[in-house]
mmCIF file of C-alpha atoms in Angstrom:
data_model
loop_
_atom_site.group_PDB
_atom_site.id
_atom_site.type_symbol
_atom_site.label_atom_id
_atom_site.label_comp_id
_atom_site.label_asym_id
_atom_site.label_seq_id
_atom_site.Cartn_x
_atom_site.Cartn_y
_atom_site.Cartn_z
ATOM 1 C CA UNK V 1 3.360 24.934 -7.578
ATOM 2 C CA UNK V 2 5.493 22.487 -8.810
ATOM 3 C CA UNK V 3 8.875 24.104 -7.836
ATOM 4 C CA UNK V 4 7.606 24.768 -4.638
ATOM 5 C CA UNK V 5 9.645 22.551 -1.865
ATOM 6 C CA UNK V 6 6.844 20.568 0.223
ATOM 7 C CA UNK V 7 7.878 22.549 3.190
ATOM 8 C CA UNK V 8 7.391 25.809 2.037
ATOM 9 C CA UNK V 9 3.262 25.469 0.786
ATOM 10 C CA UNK V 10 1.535 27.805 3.404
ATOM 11 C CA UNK V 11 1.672 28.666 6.568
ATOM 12 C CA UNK V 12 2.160 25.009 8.367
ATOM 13 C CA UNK V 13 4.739 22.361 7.896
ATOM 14 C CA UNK V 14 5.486 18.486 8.543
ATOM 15 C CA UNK V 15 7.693 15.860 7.403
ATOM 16 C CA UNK V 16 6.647 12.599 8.456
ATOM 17 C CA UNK V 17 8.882 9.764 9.346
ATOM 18 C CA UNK V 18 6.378 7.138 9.838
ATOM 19 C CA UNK V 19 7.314 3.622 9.802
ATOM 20 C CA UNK V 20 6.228 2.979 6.386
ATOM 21 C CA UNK V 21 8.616 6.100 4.678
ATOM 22 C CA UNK V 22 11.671 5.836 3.392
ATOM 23 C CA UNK V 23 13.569 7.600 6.311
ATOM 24 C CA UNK V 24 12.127 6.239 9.570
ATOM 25 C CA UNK V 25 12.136 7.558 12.916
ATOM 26 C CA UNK V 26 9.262 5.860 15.039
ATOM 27 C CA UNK V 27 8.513 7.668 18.438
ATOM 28 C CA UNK V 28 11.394 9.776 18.327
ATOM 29 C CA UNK V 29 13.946 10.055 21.497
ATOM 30 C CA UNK V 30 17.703 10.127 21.644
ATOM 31 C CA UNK V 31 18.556 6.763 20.135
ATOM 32 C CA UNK V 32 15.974 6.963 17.453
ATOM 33 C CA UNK V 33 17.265 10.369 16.762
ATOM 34 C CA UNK V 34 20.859 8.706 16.023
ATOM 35 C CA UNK V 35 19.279 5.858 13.522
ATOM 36 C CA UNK V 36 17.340 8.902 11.831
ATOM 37 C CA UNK V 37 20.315 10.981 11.701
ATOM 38 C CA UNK V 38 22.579 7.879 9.831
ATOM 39 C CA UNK V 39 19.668 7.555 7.765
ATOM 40 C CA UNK V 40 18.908 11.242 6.874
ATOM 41 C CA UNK V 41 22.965 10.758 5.775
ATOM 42 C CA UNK V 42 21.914 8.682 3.227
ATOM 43 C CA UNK V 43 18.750 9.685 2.027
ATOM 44 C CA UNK V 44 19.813 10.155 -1.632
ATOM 45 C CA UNK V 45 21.289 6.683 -2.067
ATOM 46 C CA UNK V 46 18.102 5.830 -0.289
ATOM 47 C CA UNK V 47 16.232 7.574 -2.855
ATOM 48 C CA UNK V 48 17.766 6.548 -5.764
ATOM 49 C CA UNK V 49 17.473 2.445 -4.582
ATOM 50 C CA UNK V 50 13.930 2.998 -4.766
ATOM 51 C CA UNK V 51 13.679 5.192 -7.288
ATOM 52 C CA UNK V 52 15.375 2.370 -9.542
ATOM 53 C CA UNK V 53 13.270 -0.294 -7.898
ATOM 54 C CA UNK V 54 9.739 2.311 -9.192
ATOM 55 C CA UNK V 55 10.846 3.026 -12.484
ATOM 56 C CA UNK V 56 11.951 -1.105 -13.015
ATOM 57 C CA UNK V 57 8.094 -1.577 -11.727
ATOM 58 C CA UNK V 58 6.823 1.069 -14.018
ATOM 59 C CA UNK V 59 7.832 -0.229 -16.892
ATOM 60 C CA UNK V 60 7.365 -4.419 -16.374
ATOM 61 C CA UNK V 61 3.424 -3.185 -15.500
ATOM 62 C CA UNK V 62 3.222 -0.632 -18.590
ATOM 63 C CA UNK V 63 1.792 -3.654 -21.053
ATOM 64 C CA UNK V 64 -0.817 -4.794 -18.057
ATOM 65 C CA UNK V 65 -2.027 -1.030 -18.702
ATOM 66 C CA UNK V 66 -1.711 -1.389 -22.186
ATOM 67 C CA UNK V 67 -4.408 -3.954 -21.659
ATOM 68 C CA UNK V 68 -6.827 -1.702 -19.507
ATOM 69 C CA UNK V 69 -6.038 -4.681 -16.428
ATOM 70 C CA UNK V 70 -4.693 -1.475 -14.081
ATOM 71 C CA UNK V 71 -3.521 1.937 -14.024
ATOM 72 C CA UNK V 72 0.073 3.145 -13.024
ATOM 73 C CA UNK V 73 1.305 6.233 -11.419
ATOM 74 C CA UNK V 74 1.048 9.359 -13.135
ATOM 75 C CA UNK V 75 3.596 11.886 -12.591
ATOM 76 C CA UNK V 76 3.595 15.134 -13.898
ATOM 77 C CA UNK V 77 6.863 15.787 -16.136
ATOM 78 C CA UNK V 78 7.460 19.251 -14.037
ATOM 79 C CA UNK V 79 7.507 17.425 -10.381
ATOM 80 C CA UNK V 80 9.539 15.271 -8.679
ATOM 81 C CA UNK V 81 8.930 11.918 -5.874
ATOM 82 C CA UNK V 82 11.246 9.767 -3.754
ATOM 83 C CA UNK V 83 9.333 6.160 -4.708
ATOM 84 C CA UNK V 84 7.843 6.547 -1.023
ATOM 85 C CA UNK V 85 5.862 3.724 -2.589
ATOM 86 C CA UNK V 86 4.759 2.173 -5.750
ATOM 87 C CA UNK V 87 0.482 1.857 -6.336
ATOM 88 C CA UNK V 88 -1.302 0.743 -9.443
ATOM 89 C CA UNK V 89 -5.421 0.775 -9.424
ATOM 90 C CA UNK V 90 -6.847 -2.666 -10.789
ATOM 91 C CA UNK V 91 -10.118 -2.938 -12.722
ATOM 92 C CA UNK V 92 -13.152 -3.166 -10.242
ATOM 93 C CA UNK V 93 -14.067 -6.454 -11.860
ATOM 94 C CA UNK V 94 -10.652 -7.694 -10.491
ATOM 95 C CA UNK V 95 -10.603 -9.509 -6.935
ATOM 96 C CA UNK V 96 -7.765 -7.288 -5.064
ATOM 97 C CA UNK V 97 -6.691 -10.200 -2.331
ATOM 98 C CA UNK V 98 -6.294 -12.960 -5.973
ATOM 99 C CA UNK V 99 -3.778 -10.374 -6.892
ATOM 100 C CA UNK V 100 -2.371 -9.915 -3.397
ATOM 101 C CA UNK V 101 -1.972 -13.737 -3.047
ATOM 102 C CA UNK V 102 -0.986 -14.136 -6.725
ATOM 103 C CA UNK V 103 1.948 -11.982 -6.819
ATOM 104 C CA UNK V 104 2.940 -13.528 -2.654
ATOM 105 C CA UNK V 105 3.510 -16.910 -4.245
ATOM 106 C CA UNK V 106 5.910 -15.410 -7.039
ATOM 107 C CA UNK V 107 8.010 -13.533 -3.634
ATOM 108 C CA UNK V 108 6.121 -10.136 -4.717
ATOM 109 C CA UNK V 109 4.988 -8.972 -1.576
ATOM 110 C CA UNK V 110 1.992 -6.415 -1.822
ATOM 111 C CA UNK V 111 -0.504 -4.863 0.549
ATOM 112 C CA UNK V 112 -3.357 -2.515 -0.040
ATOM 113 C CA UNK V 113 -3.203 1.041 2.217
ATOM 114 C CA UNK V 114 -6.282 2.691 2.617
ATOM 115 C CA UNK V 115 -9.741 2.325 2.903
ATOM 116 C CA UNK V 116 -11.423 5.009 0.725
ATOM 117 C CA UNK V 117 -12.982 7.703 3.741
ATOM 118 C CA UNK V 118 -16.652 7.231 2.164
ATOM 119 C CA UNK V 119 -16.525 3.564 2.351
ATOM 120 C CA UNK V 120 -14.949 3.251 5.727
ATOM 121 C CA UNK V 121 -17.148 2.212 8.961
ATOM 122 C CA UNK V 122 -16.725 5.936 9.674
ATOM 123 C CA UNK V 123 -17.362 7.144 6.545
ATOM 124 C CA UNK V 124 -20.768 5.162 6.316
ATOM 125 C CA UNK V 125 -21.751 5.790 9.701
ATOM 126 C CA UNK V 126 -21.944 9.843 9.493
ATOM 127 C CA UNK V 127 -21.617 10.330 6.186
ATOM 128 C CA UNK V 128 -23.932 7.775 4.817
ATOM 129 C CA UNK V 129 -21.439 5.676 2.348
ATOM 130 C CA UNK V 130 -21.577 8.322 -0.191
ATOM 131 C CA UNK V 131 -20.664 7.138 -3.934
ATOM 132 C CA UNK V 132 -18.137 9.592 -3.691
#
């Protein structure tokens, strides 16, 4: 599965160019279109930016694992990413928004993504808040 391109696994394909990727499209249209185009021009100095930025992340956070205080991405040695974005999972004993605000006053800017489906309103509302 590994060597598989993302496009060709099954039947049904999408590339998203949400505002949050690393090529960005919005809405789409004709003049959106253009910006994506310049950008899809440079996706691989795109890519390798960030891909410098992950890997200089990955290792200043390796001791902070060492330590059991969070845990980096894994990636399999086989597969390969574009640094879409860089997560790390803090102990549960560790207040998320004093690391947030932490790392803000040292110019690190950080946000959390998503809301665990279980744990969500929705998620609690018809599924019960499963301990998934």
């Amino acid at each position: 599965m590994a060597a598989l391109l993302l496009d060709s696994i099954g039947d049904l394909g999408a590339f998203s160019f949400h505002e949050t990727k690393n090529v960005i499209s919005g809405e789409g249209g004709e003049l959106t279109a253009a910006f994506l185009w310049a950008q899809l021009q440079e996706a691989e100095r795109i890519t390798a930016e960030r891909m410098a930025s992950w890997d200089h992340y990955h290792g200043l956070l390796e001791p902070l694992e060492r330590k059991g205080l969070l845990r980096r991405p894994i990636v399999p040695a086989d597969c390969q990413h574009n640094a879409h974005m860089y997560y790390v999972l803090i102990a549960p004993e560790i207040d998320r928004h004093a690391v947030i605000e932490a790392l803000k006053r040292e110019e690190n800017y950080s946000v959390f993504h998503y809301v665990p489906l279980h744990s969500s309103p929705a998620g609690r509302r018809w599924w019960g808040g499963c301990d998934c």
